PDB file of C-alpha atoms in Angstrom:
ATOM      1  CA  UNK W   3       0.495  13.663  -0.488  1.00 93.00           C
ATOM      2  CA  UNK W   4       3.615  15.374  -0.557  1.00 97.00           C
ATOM      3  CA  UNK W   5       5.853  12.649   1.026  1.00 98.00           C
ATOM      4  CA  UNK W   6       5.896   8.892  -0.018  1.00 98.00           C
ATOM      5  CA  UNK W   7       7.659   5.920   1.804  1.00 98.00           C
ATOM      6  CA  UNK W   8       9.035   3.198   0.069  1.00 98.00           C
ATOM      7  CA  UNK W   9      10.437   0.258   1.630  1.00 96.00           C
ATOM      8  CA  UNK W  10      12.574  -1.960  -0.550  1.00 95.00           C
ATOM      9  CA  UNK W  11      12.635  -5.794  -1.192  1.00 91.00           C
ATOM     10  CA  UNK W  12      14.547  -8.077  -3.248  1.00 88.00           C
ATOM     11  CA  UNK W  13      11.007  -9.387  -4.608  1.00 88.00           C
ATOM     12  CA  UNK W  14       9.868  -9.079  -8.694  1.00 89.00           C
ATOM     13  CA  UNK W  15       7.085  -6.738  -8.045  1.00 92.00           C
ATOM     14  CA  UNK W  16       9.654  -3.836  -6.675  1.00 95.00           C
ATOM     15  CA  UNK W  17       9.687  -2.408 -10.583  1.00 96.00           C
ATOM     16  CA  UNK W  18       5.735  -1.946 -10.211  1.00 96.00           C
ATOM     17  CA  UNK W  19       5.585  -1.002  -6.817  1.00 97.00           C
ATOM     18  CA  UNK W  20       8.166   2.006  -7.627  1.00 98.00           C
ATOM     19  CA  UNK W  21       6.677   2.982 -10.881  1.00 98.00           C
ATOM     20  CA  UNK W  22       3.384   3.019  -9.027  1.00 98.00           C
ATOM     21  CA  UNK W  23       4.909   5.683  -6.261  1.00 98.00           C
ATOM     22  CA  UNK W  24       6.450   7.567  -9.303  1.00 98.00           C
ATOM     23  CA  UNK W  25       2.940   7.798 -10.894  1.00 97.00           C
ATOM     24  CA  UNK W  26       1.817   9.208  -7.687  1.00 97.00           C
ATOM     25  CA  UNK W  27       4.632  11.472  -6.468  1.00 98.00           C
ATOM     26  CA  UNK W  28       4.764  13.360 -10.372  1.00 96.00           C
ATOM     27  CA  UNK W  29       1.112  13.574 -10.127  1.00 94.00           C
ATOM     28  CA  UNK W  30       1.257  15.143  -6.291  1.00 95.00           C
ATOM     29  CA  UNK W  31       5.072  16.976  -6.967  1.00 96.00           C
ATOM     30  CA  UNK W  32       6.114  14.644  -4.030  1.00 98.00           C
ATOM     31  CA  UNK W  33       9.308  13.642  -2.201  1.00 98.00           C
ATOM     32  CA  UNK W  34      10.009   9.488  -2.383  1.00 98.00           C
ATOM     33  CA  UNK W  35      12.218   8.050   0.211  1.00 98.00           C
ATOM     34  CA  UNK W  36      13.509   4.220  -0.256  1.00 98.00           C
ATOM     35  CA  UNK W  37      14.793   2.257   2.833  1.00 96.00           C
ATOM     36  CA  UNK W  38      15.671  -1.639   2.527  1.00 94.00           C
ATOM     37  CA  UNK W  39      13.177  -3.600   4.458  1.00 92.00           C
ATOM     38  CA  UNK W  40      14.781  -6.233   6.176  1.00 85.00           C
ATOM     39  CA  UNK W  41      13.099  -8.946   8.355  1.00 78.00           C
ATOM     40  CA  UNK W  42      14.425 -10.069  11.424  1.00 62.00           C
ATOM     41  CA  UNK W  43      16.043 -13.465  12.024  1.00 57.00           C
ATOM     42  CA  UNK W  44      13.726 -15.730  13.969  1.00 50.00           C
ATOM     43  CA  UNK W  45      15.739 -15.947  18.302  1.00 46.00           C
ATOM     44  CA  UNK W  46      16.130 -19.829  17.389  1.00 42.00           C
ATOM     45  CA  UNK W  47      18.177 -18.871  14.059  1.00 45.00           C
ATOM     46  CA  UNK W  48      20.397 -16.122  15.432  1.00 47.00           C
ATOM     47  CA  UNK W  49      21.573 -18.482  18.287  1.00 50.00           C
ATOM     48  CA  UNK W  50      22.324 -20.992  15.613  1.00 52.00           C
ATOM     49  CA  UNK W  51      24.267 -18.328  13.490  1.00 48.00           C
ATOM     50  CA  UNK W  52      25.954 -17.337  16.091  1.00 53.00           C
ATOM     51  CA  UNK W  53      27.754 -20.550  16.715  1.00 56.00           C
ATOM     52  CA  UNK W  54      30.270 -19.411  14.117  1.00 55.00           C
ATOM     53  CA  UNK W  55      31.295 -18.828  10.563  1.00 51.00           C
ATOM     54  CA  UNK W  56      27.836 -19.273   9.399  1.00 55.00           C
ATOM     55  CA  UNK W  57      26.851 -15.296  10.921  1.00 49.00           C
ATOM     56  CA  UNK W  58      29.913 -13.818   8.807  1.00 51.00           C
ATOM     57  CA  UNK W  59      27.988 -15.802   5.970  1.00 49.00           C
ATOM     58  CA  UNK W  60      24.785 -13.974   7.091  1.00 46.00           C
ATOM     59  CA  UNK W  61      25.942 -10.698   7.044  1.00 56.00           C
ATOM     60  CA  UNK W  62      27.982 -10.857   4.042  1.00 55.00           C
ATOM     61  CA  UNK W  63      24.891 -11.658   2.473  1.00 61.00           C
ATOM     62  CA  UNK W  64      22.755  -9.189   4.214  1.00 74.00           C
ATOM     63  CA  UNK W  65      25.174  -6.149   3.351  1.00 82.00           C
ATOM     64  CA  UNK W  66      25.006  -7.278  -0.791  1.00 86.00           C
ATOM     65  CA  UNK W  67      21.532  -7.265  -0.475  1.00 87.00           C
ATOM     66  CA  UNK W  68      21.188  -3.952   0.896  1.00 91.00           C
ATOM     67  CA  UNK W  69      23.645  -2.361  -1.754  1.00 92.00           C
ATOM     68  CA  UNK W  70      21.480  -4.662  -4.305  1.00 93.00           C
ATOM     69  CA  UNK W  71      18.493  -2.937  -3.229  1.00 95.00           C
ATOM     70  CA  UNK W  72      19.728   0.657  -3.064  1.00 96.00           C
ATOM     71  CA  UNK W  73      21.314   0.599  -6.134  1.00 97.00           C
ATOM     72  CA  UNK W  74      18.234  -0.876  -7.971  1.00 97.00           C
ATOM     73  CA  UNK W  75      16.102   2.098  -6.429  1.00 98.00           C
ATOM     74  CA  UNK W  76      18.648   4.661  -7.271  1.00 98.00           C
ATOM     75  CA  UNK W  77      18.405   3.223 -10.550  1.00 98.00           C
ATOM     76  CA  UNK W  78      15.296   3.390 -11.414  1.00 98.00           C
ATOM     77  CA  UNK W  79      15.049   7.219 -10.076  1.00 98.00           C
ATOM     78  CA  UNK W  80      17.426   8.183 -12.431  1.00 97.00           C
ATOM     79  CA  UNK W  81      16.206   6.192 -15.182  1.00 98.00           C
ATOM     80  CA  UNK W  82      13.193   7.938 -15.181  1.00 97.00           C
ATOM     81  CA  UNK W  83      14.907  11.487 -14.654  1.00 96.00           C
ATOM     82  CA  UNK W  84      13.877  11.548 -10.919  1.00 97.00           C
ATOM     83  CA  UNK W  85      16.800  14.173  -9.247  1.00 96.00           C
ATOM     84  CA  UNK W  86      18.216  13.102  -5.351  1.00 96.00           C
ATOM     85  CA  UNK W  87      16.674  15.402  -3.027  1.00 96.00           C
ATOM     86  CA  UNK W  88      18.542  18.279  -1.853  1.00 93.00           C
ATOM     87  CA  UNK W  89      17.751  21.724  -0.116  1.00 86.00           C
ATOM     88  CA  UNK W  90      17.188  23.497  -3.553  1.00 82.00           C
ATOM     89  CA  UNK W  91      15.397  20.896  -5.355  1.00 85.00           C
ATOM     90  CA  UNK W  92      11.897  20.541  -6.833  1.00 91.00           C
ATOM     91  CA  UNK W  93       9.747  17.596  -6.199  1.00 94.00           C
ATOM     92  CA  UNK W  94       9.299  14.743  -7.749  1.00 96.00           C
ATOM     93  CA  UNK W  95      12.577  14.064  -5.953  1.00 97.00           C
ATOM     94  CA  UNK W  96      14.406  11.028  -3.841  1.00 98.00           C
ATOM     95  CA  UNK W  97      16.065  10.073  -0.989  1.00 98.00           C
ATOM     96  CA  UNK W  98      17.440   6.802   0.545  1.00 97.00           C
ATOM     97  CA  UNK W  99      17.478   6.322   4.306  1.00 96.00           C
ATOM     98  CA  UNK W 100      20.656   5.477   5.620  1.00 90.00           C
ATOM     99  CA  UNK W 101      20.888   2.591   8.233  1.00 89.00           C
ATOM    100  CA  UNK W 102      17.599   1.467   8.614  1.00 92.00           C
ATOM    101  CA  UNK W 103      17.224  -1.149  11.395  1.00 92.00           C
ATOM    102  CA  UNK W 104      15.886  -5.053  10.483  1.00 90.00           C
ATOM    103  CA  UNK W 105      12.441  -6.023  11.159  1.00 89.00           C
ATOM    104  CA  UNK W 106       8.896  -5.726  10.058  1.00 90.00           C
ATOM    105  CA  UNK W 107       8.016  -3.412  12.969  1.00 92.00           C
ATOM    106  CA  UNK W 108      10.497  -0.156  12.019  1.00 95.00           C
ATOM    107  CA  UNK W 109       7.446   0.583   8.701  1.00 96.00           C
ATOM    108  CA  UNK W 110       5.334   1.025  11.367  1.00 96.00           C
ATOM    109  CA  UNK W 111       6.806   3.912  13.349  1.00 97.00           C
ATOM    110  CA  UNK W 112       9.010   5.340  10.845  1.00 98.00           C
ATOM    111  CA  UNK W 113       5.501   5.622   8.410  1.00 98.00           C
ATOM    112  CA  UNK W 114       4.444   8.260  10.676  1.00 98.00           C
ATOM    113  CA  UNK W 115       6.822  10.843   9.282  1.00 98.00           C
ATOM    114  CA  UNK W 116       5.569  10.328   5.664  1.00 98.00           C
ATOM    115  CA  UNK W 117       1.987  11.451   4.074  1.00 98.00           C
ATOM    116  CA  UNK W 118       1.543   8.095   1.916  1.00 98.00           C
ATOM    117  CA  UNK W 119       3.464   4.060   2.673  1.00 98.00           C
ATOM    118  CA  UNK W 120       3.826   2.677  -0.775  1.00 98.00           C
ATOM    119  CA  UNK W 121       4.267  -1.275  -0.805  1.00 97.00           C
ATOM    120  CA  UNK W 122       3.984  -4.452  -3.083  1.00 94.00           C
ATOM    121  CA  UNK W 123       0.662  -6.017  -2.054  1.00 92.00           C
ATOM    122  CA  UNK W 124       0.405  -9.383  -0.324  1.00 81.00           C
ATOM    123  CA  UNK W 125      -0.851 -12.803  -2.183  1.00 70.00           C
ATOM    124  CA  UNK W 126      -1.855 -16.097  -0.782  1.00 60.00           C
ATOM    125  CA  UNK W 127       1.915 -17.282  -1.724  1.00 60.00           C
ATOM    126  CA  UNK W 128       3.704 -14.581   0.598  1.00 59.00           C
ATOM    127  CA  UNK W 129       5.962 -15.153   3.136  1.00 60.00           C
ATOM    128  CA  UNK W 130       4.368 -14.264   7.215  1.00 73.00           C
ATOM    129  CA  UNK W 131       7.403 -11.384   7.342  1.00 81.00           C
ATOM    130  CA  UNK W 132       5.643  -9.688   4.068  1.00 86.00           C
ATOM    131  CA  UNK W 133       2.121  -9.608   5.602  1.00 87.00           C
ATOM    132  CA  UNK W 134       3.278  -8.915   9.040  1.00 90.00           C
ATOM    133  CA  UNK W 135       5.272  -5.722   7.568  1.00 93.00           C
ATOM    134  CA  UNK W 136       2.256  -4.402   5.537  1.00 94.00           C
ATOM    135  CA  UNK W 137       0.066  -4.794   9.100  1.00 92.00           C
ATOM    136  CA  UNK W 138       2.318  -3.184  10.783  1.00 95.00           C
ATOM    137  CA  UNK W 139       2.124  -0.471   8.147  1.00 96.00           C
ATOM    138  CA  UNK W 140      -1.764  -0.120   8.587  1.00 95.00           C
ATOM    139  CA  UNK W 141      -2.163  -0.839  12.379  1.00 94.00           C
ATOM    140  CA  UNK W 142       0.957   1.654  13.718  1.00 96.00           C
ATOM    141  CA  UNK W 143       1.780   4.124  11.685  1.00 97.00           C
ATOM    142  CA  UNK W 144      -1.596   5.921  11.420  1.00 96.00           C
ATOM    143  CA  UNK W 145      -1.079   6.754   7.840  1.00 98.00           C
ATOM    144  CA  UNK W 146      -2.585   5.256   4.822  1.00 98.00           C
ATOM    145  CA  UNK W 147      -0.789   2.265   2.560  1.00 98.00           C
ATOM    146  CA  UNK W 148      -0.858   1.825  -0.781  1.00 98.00           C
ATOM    147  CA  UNK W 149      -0.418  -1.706  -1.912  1.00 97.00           C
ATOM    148  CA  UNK W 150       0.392  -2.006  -6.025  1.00 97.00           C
ATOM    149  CA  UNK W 151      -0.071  -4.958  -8.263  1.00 96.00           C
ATOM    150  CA  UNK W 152       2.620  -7.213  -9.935  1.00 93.00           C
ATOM    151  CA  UNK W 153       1.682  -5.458 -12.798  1.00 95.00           C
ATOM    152  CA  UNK W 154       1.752  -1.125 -12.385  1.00 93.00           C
ATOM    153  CA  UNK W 155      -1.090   0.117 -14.792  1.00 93.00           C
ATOM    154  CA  UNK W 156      -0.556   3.034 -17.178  1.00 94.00           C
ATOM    155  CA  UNK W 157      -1.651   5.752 -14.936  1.00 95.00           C
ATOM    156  CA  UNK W 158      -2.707   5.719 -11.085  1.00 97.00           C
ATOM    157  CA  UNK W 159      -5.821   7.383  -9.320  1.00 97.00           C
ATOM    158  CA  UNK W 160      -7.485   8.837 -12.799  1.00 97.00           C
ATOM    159  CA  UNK W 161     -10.555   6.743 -12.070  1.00 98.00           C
ATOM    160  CA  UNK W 162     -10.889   5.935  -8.505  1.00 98.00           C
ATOM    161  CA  UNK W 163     -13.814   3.503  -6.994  1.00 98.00           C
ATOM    162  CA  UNK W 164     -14.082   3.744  -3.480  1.00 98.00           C
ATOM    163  CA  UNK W 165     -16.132   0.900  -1.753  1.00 98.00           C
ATOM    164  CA  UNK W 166     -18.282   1.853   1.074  1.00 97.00           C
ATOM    165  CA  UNK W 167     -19.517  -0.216   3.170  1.00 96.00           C
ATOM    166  CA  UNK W 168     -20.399   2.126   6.151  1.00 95.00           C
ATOM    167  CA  UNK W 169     -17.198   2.140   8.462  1.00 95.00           C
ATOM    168  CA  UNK W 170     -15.002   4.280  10.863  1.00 95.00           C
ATOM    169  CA  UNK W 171     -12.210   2.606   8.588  1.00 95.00           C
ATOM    170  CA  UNK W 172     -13.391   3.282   5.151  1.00 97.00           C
ATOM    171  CA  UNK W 173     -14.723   6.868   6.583  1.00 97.00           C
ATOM    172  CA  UNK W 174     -11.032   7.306   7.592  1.00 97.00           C
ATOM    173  CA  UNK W 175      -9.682   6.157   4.127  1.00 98.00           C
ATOM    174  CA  UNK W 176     -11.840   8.673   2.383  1.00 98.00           C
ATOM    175  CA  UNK W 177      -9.983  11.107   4.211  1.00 98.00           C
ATOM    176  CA  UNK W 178      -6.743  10.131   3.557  1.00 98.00           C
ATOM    177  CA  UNK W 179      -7.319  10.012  -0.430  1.00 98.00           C
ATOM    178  CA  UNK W 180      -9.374  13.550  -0.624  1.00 98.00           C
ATOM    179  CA  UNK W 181      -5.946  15.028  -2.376  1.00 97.00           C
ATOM    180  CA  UNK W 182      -6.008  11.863  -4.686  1.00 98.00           C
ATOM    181  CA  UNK W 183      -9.838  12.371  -5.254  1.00 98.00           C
ATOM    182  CA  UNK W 184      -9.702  16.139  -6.141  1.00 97.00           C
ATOM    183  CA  UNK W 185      -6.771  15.205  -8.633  1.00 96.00           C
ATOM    184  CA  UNK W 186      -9.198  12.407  -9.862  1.00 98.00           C
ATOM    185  CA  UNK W 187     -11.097  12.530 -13.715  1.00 98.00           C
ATOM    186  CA  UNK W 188     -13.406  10.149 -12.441  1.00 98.00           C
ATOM    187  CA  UNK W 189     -14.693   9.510  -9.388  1.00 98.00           C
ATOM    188  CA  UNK W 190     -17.294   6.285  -8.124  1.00 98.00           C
ATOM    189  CA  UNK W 191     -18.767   5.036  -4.659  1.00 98.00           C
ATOM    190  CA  UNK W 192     -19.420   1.682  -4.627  1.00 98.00           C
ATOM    191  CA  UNK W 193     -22.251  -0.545  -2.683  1.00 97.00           C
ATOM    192  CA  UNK W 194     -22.036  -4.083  -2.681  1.00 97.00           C
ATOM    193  CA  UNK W 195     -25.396  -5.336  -1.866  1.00 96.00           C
ATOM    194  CA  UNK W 196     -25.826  -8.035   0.318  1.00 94.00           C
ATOM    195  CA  UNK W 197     -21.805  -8.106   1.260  1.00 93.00           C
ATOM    196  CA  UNK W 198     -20.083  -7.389   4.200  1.00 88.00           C
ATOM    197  CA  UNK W 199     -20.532  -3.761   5.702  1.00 90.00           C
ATOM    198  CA  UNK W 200     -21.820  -2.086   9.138  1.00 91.00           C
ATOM    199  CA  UNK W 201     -24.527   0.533  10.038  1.00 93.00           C
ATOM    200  CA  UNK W 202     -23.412   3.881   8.883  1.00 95.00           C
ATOM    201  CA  UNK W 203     -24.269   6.580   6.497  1.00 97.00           C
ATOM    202  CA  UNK W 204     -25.424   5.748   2.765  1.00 97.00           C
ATOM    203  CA  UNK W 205     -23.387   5.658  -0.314  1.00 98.00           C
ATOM    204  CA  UNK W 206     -25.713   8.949  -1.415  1.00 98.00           C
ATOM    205  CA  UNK W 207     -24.329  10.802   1.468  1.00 98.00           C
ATOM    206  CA  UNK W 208     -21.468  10.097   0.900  1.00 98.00           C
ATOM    207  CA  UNK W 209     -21.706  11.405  -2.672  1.00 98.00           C
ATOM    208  CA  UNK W 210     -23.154  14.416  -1.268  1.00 98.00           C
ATOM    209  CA  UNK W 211     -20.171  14.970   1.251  1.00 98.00           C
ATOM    210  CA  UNK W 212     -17.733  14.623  -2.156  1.00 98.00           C
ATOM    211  CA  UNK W 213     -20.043  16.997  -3.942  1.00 98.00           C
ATOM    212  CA  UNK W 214     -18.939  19.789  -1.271  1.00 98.00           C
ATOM    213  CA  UNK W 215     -15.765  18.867  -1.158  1.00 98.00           C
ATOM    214  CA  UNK W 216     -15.794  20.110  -4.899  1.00 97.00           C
ATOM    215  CA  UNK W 217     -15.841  16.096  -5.967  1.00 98.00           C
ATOM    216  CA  UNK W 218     -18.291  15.084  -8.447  1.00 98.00           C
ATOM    217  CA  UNK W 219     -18.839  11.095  -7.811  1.00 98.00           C
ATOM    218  CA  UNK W 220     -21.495   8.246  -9.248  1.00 98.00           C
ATOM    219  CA  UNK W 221     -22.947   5.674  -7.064  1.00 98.00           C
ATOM    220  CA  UNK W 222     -22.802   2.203  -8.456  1.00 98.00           C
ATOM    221  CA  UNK W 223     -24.088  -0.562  -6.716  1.00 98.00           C
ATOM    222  CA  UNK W 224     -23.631  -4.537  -7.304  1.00 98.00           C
ATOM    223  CA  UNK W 225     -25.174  -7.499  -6.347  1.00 97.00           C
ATOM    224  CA  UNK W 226     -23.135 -10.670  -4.752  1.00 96.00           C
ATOM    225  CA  UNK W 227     -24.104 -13.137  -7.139  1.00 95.00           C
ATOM    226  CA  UNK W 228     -22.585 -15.846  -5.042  1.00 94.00           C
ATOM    227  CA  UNK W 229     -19.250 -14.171  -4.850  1.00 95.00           C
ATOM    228  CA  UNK W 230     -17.239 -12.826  -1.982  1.00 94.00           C
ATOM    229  CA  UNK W 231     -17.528  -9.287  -0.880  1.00 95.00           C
ATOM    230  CA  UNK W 232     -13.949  -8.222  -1.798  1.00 95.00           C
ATOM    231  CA  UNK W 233     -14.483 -10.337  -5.488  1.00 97.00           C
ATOM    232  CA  UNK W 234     -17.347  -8.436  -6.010  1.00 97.00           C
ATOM    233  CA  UNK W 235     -15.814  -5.401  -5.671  1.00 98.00           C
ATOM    234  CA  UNK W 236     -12.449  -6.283  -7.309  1.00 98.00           C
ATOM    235  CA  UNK W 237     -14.722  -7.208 -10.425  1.00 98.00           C
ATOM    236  CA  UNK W 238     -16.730  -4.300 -10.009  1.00 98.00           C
ATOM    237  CA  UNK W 239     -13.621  -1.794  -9.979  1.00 98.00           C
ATOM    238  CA  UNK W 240     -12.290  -4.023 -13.282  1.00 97.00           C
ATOM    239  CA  UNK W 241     -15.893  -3.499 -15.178  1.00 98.00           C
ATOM    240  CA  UNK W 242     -15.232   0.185 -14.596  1.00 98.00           C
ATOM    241  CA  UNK W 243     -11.718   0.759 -15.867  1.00 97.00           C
ATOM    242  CA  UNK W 244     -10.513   1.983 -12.234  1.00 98.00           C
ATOM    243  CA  UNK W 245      -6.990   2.338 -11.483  1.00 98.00           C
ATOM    244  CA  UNK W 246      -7.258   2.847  -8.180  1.00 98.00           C
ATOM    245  CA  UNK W 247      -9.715   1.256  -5.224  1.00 98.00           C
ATOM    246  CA  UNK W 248      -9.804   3.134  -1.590  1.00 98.00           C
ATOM    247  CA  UNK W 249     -10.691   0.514   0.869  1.00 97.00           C
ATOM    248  CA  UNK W 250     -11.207   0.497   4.625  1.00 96.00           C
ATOM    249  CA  UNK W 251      -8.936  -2.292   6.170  1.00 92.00           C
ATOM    250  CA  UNK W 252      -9.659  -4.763   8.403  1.00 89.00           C
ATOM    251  CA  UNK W 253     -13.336  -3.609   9.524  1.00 79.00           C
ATOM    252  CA  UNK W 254     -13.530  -6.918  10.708  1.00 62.00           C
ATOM    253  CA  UNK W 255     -10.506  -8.143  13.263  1.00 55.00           C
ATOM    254  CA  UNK W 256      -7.739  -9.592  12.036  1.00 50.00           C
ATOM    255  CA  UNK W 257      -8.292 -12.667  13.660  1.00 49.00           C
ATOM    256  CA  UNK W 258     -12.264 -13.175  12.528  1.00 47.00           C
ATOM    257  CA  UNK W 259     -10.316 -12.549   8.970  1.00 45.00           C
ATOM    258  CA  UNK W 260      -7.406 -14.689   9.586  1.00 48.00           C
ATOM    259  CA  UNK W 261     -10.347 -17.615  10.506  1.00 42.00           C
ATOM    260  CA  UNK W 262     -13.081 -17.062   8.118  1.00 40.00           C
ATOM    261  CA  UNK W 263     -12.052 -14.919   5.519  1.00 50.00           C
ATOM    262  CA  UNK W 264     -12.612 -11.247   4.706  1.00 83.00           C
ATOM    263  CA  UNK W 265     -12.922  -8.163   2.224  1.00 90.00           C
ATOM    264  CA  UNK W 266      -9.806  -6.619   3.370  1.00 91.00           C
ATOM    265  CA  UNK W 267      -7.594 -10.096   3.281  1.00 89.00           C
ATOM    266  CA  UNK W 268      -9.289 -10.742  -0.109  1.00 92.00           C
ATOM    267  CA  UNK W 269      -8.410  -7.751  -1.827  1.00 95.00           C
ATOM    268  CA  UNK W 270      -4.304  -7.756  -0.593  1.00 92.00           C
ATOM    269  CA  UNK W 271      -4.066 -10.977  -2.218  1.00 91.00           C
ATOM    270  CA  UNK W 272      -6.066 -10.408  -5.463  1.00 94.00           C
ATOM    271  CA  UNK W 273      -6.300  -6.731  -6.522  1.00 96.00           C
ATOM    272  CA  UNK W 274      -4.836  -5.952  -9.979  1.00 96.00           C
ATOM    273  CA  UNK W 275      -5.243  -2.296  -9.424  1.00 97.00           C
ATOM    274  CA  UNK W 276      -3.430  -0.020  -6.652  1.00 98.00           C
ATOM    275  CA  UNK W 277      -5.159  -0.203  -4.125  1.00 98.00           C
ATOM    276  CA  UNK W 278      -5.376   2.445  -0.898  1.00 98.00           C
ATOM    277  CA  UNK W 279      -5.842   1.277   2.608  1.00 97.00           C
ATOM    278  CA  UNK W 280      -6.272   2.477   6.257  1.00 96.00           C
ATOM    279  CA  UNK W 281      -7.111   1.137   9.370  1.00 93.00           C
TER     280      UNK W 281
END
């Protein structure tokens, strides 16, 4: 994971989020790049700002936020002796992308260039744009996310859990983190007995496929106990010190989620560990 994406927001969880892609980036000797992520105004509201003085407002505001934001992420790079990138320089290193357009949808494309999306996780208090960005993160960019806490813990992907539950999705987040797994102390697969998963391969074979891969992992395996799936394994990843979870997203649809619930919608809104998503 040589490249990270950061998109920036004026939220309080931006320190965590970036010291969480710092952890990550000195342990990988990676290149972070920082854009502002700005949502789009609604149709209805543009034609009302465009009736007058009311747009200048808009875009007077819009403009300090986006020097607010660069300059806090520049900030914080130097702070913790991070250099700018440039053609002689040795990762960790950072960049800021000029001119970025609004709306949720650019993390989606843009993602594709980078090895690693690096966000501030959901919660059941966020605003639609703030899910909708992090979705479009997962669904179009074809590259994993990593959503971090409101709190960053002291170090990042030292003792990783991943929980399988069988699918293409958590098959394909496996393969995503294999860099982050070999760089791992401890490694654990996770079976949640009774909770949500699909037909598919074991936990054990799973092991065994780490095992070749020059991964040595333990299989742990927890009962519901009257909990949701994605508590149990949030609880399960807490008993065992992990600071970092690799989870399949959305094995369910959105929409089944959206209506009854899910692992995947669960764990954006809880987790207080980093967690590592794909779709």
């Amino acid at each position: 994971m040589k490249t990270l994406l950061v998109p920036l927001q004026n939220i309080p969880m931006m320190t965590a989020t970036l010291a969480v892609a710092l952890d990550i980036a000195r342990r990988s000797g990676a290149y972070i790049e920082g854009f502002p992520l700005r949502f789009g105004i609604p149709q209805y509201a543009a034609a009302e700002l465009a009736t007058g003085i009311l747009l200048d407002s808009y875009q007077v505001k819009s403009e300090a936020e986006l020097n607010d934001m660069r300059n806090f992420f520049e900030a914080f790079m130097l702070k913790h002796v991070v250099p700018r990138a440039t053609a002689g320089s040795n990762p960790p290193c950072f960049g800021w992308l000029e001119n970025a357009p609004e709306g949720e949808d650019f993390i989606g494309s843009y993602g594709r260039a980078f090895d690693l999306i690096v966000m501030a996780r959901s919660d059941v208090d966020a605003a639609g744009p703030h899910r909708r960005a992090i979705e479009s993160a997962l669904f179009e960019s074809g590259r994993p996310v990593l959503l971090a806490p409101s709190n960053a813990p002291r170090s990042v992907a030292t003792n990783i859990m991943i929980h399988w539950n069988g699918s293409t999705e958590q098959a394909r987040a496996n393969a995503f983190a294999m860099p982050l797994l070999r760089l791992a102390e401890r490694v654990s697969v996770l079976t949640v007995v009774g909770g949500q998963a699909v037909p598919g391969p074991s936990a054990g074979q799973i092991a065994r496929q780490l095992q070749y891969n020059g991964i040595a992992a333990s299989l742990i395996s927890v009962e519901l106990e009257g909990r949701e799936t994605g508590e149990a394994v949030l609880d399960a990843a807490r008993a065992h010190g992990c600071d970092l979870l690799i989870k399949g997203a959305f094995t369910r649809t959105r929409l089944r989620q959206m209506i009854f619930g899910g692992a995947t919608s669960y764990i954006m809104e809880h987790a207080d560990i980093p967690v590592l998503m794909a779709h």
